[in-house]
Coordinates of C-alpha atoms (C1' of nucleotides) in Angstrom, one line a residue:
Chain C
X22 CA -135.0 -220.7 -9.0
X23 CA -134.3 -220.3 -5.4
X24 CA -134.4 -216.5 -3.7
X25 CA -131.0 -216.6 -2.9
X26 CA -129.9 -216.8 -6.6
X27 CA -132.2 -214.0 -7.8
X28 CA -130.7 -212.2 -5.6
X29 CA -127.6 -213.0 -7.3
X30 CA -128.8 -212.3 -10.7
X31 CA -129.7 -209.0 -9.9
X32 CA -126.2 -208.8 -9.1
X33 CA -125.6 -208.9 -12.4
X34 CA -124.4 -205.3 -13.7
X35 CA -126.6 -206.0 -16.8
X36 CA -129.7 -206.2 -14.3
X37 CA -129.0 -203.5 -12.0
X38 CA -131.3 -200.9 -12.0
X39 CA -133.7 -202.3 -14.4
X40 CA -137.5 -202.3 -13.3
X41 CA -138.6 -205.4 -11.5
X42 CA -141.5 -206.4 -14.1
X43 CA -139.0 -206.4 -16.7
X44 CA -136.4 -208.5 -14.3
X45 CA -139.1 -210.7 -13.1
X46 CA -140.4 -211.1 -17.0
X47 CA -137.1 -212.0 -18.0
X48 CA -136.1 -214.6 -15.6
X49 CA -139.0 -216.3 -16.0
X50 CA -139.1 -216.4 -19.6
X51 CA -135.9 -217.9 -19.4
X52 CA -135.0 -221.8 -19.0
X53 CA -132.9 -222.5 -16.1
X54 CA -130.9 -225.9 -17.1
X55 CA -127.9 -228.1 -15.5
X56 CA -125.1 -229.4 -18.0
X57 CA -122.4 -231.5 -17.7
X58 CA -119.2 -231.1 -18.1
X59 CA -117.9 -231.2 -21.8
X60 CA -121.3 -229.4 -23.2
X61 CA -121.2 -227.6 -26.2
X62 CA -123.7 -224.5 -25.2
X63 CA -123.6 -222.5 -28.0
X64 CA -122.0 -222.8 -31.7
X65 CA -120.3 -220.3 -33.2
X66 CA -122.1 -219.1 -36.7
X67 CA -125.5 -220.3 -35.4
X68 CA -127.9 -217.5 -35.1
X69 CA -128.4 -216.0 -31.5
X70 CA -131.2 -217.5 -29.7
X71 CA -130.5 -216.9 -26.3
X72 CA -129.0 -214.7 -23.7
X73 CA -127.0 -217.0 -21.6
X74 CA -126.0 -216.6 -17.8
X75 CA -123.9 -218.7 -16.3
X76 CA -125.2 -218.7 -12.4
X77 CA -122.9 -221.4 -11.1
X78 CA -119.9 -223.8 -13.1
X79 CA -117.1 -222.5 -15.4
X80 CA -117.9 -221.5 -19.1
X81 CA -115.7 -221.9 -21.7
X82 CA -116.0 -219.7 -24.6
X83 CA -113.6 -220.5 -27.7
X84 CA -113.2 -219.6 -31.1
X85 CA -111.9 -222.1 -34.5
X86 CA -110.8 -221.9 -37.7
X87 CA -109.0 -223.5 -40.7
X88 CA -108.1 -226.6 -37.6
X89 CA -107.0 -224.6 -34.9
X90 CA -108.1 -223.6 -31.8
X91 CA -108.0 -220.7 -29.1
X92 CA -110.0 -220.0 -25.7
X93 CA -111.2 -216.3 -25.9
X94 CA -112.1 -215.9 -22.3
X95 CA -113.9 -218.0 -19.6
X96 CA -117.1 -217.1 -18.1
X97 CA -117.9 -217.6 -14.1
X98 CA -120.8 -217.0 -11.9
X99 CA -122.4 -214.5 -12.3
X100 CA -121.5 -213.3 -15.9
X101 CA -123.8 -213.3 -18.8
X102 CA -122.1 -214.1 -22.3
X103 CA -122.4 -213.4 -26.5
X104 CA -125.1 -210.5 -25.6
X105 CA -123.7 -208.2 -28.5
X106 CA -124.8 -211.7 -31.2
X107 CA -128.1 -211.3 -29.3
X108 CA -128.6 -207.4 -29.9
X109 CA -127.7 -207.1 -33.4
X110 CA -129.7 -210.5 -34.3
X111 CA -126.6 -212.1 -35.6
X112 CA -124.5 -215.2 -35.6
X113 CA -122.6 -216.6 -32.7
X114 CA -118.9 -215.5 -33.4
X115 CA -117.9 -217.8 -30.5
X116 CA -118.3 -221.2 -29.6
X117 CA -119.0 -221.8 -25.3
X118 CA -119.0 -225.1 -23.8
X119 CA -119.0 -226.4 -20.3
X120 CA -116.3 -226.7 -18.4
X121 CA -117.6 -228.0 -15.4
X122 CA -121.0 -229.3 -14.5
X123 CA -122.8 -225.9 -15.1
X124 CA -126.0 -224.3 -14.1
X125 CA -127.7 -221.9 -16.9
X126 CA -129.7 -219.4 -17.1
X127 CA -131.0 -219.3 -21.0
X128 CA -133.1 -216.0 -21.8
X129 CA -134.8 -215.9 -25.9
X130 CA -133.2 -213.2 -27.4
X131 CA -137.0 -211.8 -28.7
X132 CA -137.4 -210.8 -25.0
X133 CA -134.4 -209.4 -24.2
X134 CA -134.7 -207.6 -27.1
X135 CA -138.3 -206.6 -26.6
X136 CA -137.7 -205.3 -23.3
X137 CA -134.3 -203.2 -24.7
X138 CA -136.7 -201.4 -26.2
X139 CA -139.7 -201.2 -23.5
X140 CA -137.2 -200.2 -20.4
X141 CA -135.2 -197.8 -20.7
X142 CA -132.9 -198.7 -17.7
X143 CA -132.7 -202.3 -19.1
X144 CA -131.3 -199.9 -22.4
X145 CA -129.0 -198.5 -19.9
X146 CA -128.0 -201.1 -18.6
X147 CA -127.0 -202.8 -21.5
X148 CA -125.5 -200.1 -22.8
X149 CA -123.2 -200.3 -19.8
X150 CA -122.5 -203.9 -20.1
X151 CA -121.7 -203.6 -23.9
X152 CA -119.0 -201.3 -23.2
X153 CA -117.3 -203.2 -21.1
X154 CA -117.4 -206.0 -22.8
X155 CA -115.5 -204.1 -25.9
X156 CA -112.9 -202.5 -23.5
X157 CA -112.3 -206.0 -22.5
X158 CA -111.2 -207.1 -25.6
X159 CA -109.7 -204.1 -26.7
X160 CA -107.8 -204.6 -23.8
X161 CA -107.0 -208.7 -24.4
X162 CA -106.0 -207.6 -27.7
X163 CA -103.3 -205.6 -26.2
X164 CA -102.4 -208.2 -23.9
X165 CA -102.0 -210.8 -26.6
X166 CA -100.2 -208.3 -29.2
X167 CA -97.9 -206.4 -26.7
X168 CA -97.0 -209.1 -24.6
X169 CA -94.4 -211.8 -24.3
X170 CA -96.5 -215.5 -23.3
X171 CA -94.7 -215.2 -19.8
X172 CA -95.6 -211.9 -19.4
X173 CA -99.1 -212.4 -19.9
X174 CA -98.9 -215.4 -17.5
X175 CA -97.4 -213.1 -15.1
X176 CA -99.8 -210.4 -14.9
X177 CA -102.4 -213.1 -15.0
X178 CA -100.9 -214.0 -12.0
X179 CA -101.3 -211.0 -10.5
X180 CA -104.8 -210.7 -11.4
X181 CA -106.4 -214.1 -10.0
X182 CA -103.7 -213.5 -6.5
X183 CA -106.5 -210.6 -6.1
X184 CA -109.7 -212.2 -7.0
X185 CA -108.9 -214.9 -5.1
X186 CA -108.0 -212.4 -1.9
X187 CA -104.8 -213.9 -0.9
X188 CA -101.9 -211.9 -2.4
X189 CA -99.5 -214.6 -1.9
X190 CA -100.8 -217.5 -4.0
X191 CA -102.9 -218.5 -6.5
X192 CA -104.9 -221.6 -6.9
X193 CA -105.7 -223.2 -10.1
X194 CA -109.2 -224.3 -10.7
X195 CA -108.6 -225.1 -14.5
X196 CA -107.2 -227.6 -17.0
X197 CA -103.4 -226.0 -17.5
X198 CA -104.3 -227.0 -21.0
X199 CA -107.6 -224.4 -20.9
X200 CA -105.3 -221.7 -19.3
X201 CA -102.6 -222.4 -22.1
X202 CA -105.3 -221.6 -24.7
X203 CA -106.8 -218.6 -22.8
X204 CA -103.4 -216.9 -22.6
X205 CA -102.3 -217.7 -26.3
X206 CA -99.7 -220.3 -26.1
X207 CA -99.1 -224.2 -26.3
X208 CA -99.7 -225.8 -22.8
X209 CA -96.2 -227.0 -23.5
X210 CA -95.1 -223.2 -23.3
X211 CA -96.9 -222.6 -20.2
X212 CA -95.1 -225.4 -18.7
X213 CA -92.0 -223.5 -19.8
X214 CA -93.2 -219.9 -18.7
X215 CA -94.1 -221.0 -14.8
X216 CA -90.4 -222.5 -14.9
X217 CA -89.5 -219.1 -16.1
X218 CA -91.0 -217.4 -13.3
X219 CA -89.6 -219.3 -10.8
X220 CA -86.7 -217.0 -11.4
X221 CA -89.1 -214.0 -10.6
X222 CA -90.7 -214.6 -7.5
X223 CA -93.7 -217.4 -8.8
X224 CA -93.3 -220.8 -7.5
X225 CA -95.6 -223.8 -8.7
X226 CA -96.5 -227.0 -7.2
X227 CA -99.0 -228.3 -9.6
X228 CA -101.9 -226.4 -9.1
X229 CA -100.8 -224.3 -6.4
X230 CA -98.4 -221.2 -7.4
X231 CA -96.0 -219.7 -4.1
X232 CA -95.8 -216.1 -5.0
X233 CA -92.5 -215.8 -2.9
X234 CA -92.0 -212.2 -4.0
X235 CA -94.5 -210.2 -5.2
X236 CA -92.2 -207.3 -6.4
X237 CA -89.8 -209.4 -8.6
X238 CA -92.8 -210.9 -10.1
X239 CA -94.5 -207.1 -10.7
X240 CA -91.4 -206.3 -12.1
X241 CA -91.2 -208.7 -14.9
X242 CA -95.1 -208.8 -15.5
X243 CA -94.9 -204.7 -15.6
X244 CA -99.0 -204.7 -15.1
X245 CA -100.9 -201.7 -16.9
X246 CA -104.2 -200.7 -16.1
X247 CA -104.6 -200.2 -19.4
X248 CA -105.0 -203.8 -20.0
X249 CA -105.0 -205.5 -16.2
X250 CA -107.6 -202.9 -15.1
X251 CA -110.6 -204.6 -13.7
X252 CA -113.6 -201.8 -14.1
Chain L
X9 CA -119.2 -177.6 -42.5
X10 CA -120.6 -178.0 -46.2
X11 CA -124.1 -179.7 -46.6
X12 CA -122.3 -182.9 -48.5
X13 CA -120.2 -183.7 -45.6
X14 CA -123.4 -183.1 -43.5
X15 CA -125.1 -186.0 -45.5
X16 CA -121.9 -187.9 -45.2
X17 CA -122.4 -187.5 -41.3
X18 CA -125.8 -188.6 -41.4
X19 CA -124.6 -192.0 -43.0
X20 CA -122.8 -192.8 -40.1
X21 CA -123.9 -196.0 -38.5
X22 CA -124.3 -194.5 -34.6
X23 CA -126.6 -191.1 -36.6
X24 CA -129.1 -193.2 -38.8
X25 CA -132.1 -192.9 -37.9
X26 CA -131.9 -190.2 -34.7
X27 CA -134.2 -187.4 -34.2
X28 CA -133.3 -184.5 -36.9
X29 CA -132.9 -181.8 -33.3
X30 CA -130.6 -184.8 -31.7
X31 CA -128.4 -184.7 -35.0
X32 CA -128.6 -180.6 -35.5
X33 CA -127.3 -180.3 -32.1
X34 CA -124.5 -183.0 -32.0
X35 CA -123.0 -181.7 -35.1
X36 CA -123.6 -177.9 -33.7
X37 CA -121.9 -178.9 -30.6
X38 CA -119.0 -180.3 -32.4
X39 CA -115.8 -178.8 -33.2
X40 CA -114.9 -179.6 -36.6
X41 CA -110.8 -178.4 -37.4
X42 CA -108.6 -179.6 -39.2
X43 CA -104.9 -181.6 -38.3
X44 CA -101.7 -181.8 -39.9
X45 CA -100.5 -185.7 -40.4
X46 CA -98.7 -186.9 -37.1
X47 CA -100.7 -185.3 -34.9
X48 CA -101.6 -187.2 -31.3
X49 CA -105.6 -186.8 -31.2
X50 CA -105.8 -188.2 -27.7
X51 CA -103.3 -190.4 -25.3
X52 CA -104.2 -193.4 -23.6
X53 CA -104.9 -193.2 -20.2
X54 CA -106.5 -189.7 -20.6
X55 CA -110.3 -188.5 -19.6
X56 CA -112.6 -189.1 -22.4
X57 CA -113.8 -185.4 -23.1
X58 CA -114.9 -186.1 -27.1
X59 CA -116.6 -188.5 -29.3
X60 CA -114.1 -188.1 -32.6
X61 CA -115.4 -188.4 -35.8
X62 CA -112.8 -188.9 -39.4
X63 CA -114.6 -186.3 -41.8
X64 CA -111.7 -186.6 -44.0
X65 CA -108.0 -188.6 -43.8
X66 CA -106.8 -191.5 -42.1
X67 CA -106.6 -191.7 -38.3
X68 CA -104.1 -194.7 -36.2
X69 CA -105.2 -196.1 -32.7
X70 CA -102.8 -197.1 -31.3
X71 CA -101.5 -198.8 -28.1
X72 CA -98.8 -198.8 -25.9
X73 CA -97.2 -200.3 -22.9
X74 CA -93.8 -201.4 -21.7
X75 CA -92.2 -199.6 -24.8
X76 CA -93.7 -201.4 -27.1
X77 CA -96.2 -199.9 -29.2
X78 CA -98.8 -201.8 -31.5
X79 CA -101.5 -200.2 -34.2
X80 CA -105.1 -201.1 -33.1
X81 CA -106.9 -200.1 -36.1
X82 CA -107.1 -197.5 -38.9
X83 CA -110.0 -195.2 -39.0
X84 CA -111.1 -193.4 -41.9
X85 CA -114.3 -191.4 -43.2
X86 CA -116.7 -191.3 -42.2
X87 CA -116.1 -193.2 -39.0
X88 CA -116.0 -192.6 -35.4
X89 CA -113.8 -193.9 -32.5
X90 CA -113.3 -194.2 -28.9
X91 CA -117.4 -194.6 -28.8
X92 CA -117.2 -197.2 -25.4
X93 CA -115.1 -194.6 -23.1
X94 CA -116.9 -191.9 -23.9
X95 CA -120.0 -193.5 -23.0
X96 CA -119.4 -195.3 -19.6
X97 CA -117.1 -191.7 -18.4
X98 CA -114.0 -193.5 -18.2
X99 CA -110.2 -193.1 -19.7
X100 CA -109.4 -194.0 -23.1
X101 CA -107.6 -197.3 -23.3
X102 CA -106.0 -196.4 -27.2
X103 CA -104.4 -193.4 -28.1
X104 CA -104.8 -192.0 -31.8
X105 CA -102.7 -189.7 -34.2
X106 CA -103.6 -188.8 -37.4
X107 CA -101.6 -190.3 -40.1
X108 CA -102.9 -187.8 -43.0
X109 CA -104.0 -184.5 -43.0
X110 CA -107.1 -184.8 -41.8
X111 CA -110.4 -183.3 -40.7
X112 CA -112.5 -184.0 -37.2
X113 CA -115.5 -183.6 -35.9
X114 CA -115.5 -183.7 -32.1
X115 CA -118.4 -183.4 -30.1
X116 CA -118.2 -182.8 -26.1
X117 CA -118.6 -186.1 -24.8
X118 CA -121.1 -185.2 -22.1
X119 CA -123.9 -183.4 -24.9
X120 CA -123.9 -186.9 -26.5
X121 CA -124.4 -188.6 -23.2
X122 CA -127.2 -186.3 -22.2
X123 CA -128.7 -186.9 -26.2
X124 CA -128.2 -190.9 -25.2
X125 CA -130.4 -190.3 -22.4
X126 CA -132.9 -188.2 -24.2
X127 CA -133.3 -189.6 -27.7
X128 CA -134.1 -193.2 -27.5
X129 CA -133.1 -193.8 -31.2
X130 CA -129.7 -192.6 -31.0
X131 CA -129.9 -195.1 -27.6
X132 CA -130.5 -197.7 -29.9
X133 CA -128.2 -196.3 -32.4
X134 CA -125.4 -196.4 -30.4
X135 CA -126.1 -199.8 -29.0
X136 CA -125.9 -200.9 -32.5
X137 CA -122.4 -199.2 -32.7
X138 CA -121.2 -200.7 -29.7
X139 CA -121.9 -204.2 -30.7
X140 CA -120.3 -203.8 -33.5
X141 CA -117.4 -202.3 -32.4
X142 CA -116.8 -205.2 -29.5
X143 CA -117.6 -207.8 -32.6
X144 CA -115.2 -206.4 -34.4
X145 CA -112.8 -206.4 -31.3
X146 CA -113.2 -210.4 -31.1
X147 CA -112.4 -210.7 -34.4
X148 CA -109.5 -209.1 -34.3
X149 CA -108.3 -210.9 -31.2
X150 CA -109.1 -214.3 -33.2
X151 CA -107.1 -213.2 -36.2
X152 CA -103.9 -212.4 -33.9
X153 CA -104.8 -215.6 -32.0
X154 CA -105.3 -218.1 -34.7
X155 CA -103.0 -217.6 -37.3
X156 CA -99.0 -217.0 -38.5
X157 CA -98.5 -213.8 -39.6
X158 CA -98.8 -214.5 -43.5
X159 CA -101.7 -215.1 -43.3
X160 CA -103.2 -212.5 -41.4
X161 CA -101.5 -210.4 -44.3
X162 CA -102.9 -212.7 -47.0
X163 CA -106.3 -212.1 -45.6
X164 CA -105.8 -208.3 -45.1
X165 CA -105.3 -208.4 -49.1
X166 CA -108.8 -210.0 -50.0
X167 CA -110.3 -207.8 -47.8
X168 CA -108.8 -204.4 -49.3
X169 CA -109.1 -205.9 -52.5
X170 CA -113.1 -206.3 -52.2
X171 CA -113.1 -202.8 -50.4
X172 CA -111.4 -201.1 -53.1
X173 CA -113.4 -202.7 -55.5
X174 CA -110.7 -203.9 -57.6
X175 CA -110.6 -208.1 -57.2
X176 CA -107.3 -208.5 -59.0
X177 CA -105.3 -205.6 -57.3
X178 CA -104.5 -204.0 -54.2
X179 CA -103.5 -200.2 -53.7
X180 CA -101.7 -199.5 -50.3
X181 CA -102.3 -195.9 -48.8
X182 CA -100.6 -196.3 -45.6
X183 CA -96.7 -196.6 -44.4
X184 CA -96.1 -200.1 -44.8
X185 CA -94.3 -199.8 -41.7
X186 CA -98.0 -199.0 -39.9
X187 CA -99.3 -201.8 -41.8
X188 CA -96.9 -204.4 -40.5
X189 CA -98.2 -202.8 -37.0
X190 CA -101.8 -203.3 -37.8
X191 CA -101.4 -207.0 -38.8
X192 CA -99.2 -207.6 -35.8
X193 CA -95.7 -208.2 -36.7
X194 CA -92.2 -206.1 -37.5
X195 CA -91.8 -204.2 -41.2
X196 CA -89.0 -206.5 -41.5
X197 CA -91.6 -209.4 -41.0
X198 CA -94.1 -207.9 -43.4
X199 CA -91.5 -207.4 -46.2
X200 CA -91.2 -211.6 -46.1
X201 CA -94.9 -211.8 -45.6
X202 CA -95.3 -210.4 -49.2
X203 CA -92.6 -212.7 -50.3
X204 CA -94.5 -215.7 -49.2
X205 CA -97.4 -214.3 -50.4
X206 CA -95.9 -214.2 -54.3
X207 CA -95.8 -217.8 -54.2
X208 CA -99.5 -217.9 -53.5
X209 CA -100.5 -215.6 -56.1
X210 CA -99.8 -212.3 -54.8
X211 CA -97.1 -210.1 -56.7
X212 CA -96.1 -206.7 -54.7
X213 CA -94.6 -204.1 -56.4
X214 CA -94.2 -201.3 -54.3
X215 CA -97.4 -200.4 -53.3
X216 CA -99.0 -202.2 -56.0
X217 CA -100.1 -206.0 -55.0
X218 CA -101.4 -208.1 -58.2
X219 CA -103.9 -210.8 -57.1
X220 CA -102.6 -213.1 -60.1
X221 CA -104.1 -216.3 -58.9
X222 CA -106.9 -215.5 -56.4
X223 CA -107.6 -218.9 -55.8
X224 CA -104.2 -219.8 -54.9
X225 CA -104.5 -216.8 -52.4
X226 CA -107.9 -218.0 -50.9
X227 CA -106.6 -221.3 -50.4
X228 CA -103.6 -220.0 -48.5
X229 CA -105.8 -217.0 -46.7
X230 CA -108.5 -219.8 -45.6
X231 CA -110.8 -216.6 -44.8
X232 CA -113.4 -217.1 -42.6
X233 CA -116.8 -215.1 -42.5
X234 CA -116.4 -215.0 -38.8
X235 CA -113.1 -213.4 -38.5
X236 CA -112.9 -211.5 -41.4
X237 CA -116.7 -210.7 -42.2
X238 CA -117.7 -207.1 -42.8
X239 CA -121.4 -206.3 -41.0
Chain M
dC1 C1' -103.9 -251.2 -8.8
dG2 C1' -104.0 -250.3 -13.6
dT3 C1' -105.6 -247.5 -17.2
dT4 C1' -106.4 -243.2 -19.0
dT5 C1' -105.6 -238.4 -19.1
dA6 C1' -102.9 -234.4 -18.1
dT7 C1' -98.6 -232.3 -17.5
dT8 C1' -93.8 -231.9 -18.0
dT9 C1' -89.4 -232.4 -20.4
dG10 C1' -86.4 -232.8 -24.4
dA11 C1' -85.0 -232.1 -29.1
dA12 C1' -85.8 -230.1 -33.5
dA13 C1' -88.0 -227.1 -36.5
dA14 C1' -90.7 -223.0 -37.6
dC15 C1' -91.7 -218.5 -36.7
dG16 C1' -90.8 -213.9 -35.6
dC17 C1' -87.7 -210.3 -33.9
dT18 C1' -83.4 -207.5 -33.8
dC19 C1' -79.6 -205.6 -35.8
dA20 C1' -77.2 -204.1 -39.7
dA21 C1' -76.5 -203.1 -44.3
dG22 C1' -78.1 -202.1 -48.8
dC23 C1' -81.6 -200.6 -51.8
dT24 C1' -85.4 -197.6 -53.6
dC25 C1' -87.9 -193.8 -53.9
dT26 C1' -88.8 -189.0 -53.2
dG27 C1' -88.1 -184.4 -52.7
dT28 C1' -84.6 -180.7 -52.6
dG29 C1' -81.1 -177.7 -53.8
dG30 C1' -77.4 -176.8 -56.7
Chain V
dC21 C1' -81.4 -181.7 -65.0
dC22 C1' -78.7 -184.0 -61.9
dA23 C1' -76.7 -185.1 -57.4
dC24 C1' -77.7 -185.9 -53.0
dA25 C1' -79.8 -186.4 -48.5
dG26 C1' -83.4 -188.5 -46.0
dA27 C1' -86.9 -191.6 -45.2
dG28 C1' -88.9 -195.9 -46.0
dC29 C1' -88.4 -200.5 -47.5
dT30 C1' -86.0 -204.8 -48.3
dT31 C1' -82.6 -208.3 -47.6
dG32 C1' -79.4 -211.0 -44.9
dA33 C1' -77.6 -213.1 -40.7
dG34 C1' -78.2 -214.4 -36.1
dC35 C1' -80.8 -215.0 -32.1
dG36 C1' -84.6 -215.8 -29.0
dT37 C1' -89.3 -217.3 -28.7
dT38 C1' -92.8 -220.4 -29.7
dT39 C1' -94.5 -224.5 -31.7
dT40 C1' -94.3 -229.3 -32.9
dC41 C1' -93.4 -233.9 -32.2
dA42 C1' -92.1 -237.5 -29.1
dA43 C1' -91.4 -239.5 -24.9
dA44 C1' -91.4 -239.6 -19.9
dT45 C1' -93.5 -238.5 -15.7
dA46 C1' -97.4 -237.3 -12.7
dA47 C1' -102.0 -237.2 -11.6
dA48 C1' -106.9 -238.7 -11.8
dC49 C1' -110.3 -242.2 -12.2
dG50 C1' -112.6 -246.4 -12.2

DNA sequence: CGTTTATTTGAAAACGCTCAAGCTCTGTGG
DNA sequence: CCACAGAGCTTGAGCGTTTTCAAATAAACG
């Protein structure tokens, strides 16, 4: 692993602060893989093996039952996924698969948990993490049960316009189809909800969305920290 | 607080196992009172100043935005909520009322961050908590995501059922109008929820639901460990 | 290019919501 | 004990949203 990506990792909230025996222990007891695109990482009701960090390529991770289908959330560099399965020593509850060629960092779930309980910063630190992780789905579950689909698309919108640093557009780096899933509806819906937000200020050219006026478009999405909030 | 609801306390998931002193001086700390039903606990949006804990009733989180408002999940004894803000400092992202009469324990959310920092088995403890509680939050988001309303009920009924330790039957203890929030849909919707539900072998009278064919009701539910597991 | 895959559009059906009315149950006061 | 008021629940009708199925268009890939 090159210097310049540790340096990343420790960028990671889930390694900041920790001490650097049990940082440098963890990385190398960890297997540092490429995938393709299209690779089924991890499968959900398997037992936890490893920590996984994705350090570069999009992650998918998705949930099934009885024949359907949903994306729960997708998972960029540098972002670690399913560490609560690896704490509690259980079952996978989602599935994750590549979306892009990938590059992963895959850490046994014995050491991470051996070190939970040797480093009391790495405890931290997890702790930290963990909660975050909840308020972020407390908070999707929100989104999904108090919002209209445009509405979510909207204040999605929103969001990525600000990670991406340019307020007045948004660039696409996904399948429409993955989007669809991640923001509960039928990509034949989002089709339909971009066309609806044409009327409020969202223009899209294929995978490049105009936002012509930011204040219509805040209107309709009426964003709430309580669920848009970043922290 | 009488020694039997002491005991209760120490069967709490986040208190097993924690230093005897750590426990003594959480529970000393706390201020136990009691609430008439329709009482707001805490609001959204507000400081988290207490760890609550349900010594007796039934307490609603709920959520609200855009004037819509949606039931997060029913807490009852002995359980505690609102775990992840209190932790990391930050604002509650649920509010909570209580629905009965009921009885709280609430402890000064900094003593049980200082305890966290002190006691490394209530660390652990709460770690244990917190995965939990975001496991649980995943579920929940897969069971709005992946299926029709129906069955989100029909799957709420073999869960109660198994709870209440009474396979054929189902006793409901809540406003079916807070139901119908929990699940994620309308009273209106609910009501034709248990309709559909009689022609899968589910007979509601009142507040009385007779499982008359379980199978049929399985085979309609499709339950899956992974959404609707307990752990 | 031509083939495959993704996205969009259209039409119909299913689902869920709103509004309104009727019903049931419960508790209260006569 | 009964009548009644109020709250909660159910039912019906209509509407809007979302999904499904099918087809057309656009984009990506070899």
């Amino acid at each position: 692993m090159r210097a310049e990506e540790t340096a990343a990792l420790r960028g990671l909230r889930l390694f900041e602060g920790i001490a650097e025996p049990t940082f440098t222990d963890l990385v190398a007891a960890g297997y540092l893989q490429f995938f393709p695109p299209g690779v089924t990482l991890i499968r959900a009701s398997d037992p936890a093996d490893f920590l996984h960090v994705v350090i570069e390529g999009v992650v998918e991770l998705y949930a099934a039952t009885a024949g359907r289908e949903t994306t729960m959330e997708l998972v960029r560099p540098v972002g670690a996924f399913i560490l609560a399965a690896v704490l509690s020593d259980q079952v996978y509850l989602q599935s994750a698969r590549t979306l892009t060629r990938a590059r992963i960092l895959m850490i046994p779930a014995e050491r991470v948990r051996r070190w939970m309980a040797q480093d009391a910063a790495f405890m931290s630190a997890i702790t930290v993490e963990l909660a975050r992780g909840y308020r972020q789905a407390i908070k999707a579950l929100k989104n999904q049960k108090l919002r209209t689909a445009a509405e979510r698309l909207a204040n999605w919108l929103i969001i990525v316009a600000a990670e991406q640093g340019t307020p007045g557009a948004v660039e696409i780096d996904i399948e429409k189809r993955v989007l669809a899933s991640r923001l509960g509806m039928t990509p034949e819906n989002l089709s339909r909800a971009f066309a609806t937000l044409a009327g409020h200020g969202a223009q899209t050219r294929g995978t490049h969305i105009d936002i012509t006026d930011p204040a219509a478009l805040r209107a309709f999405a009426n964003p709430d920290p309580l669920i848009d909030g970043p922290e």
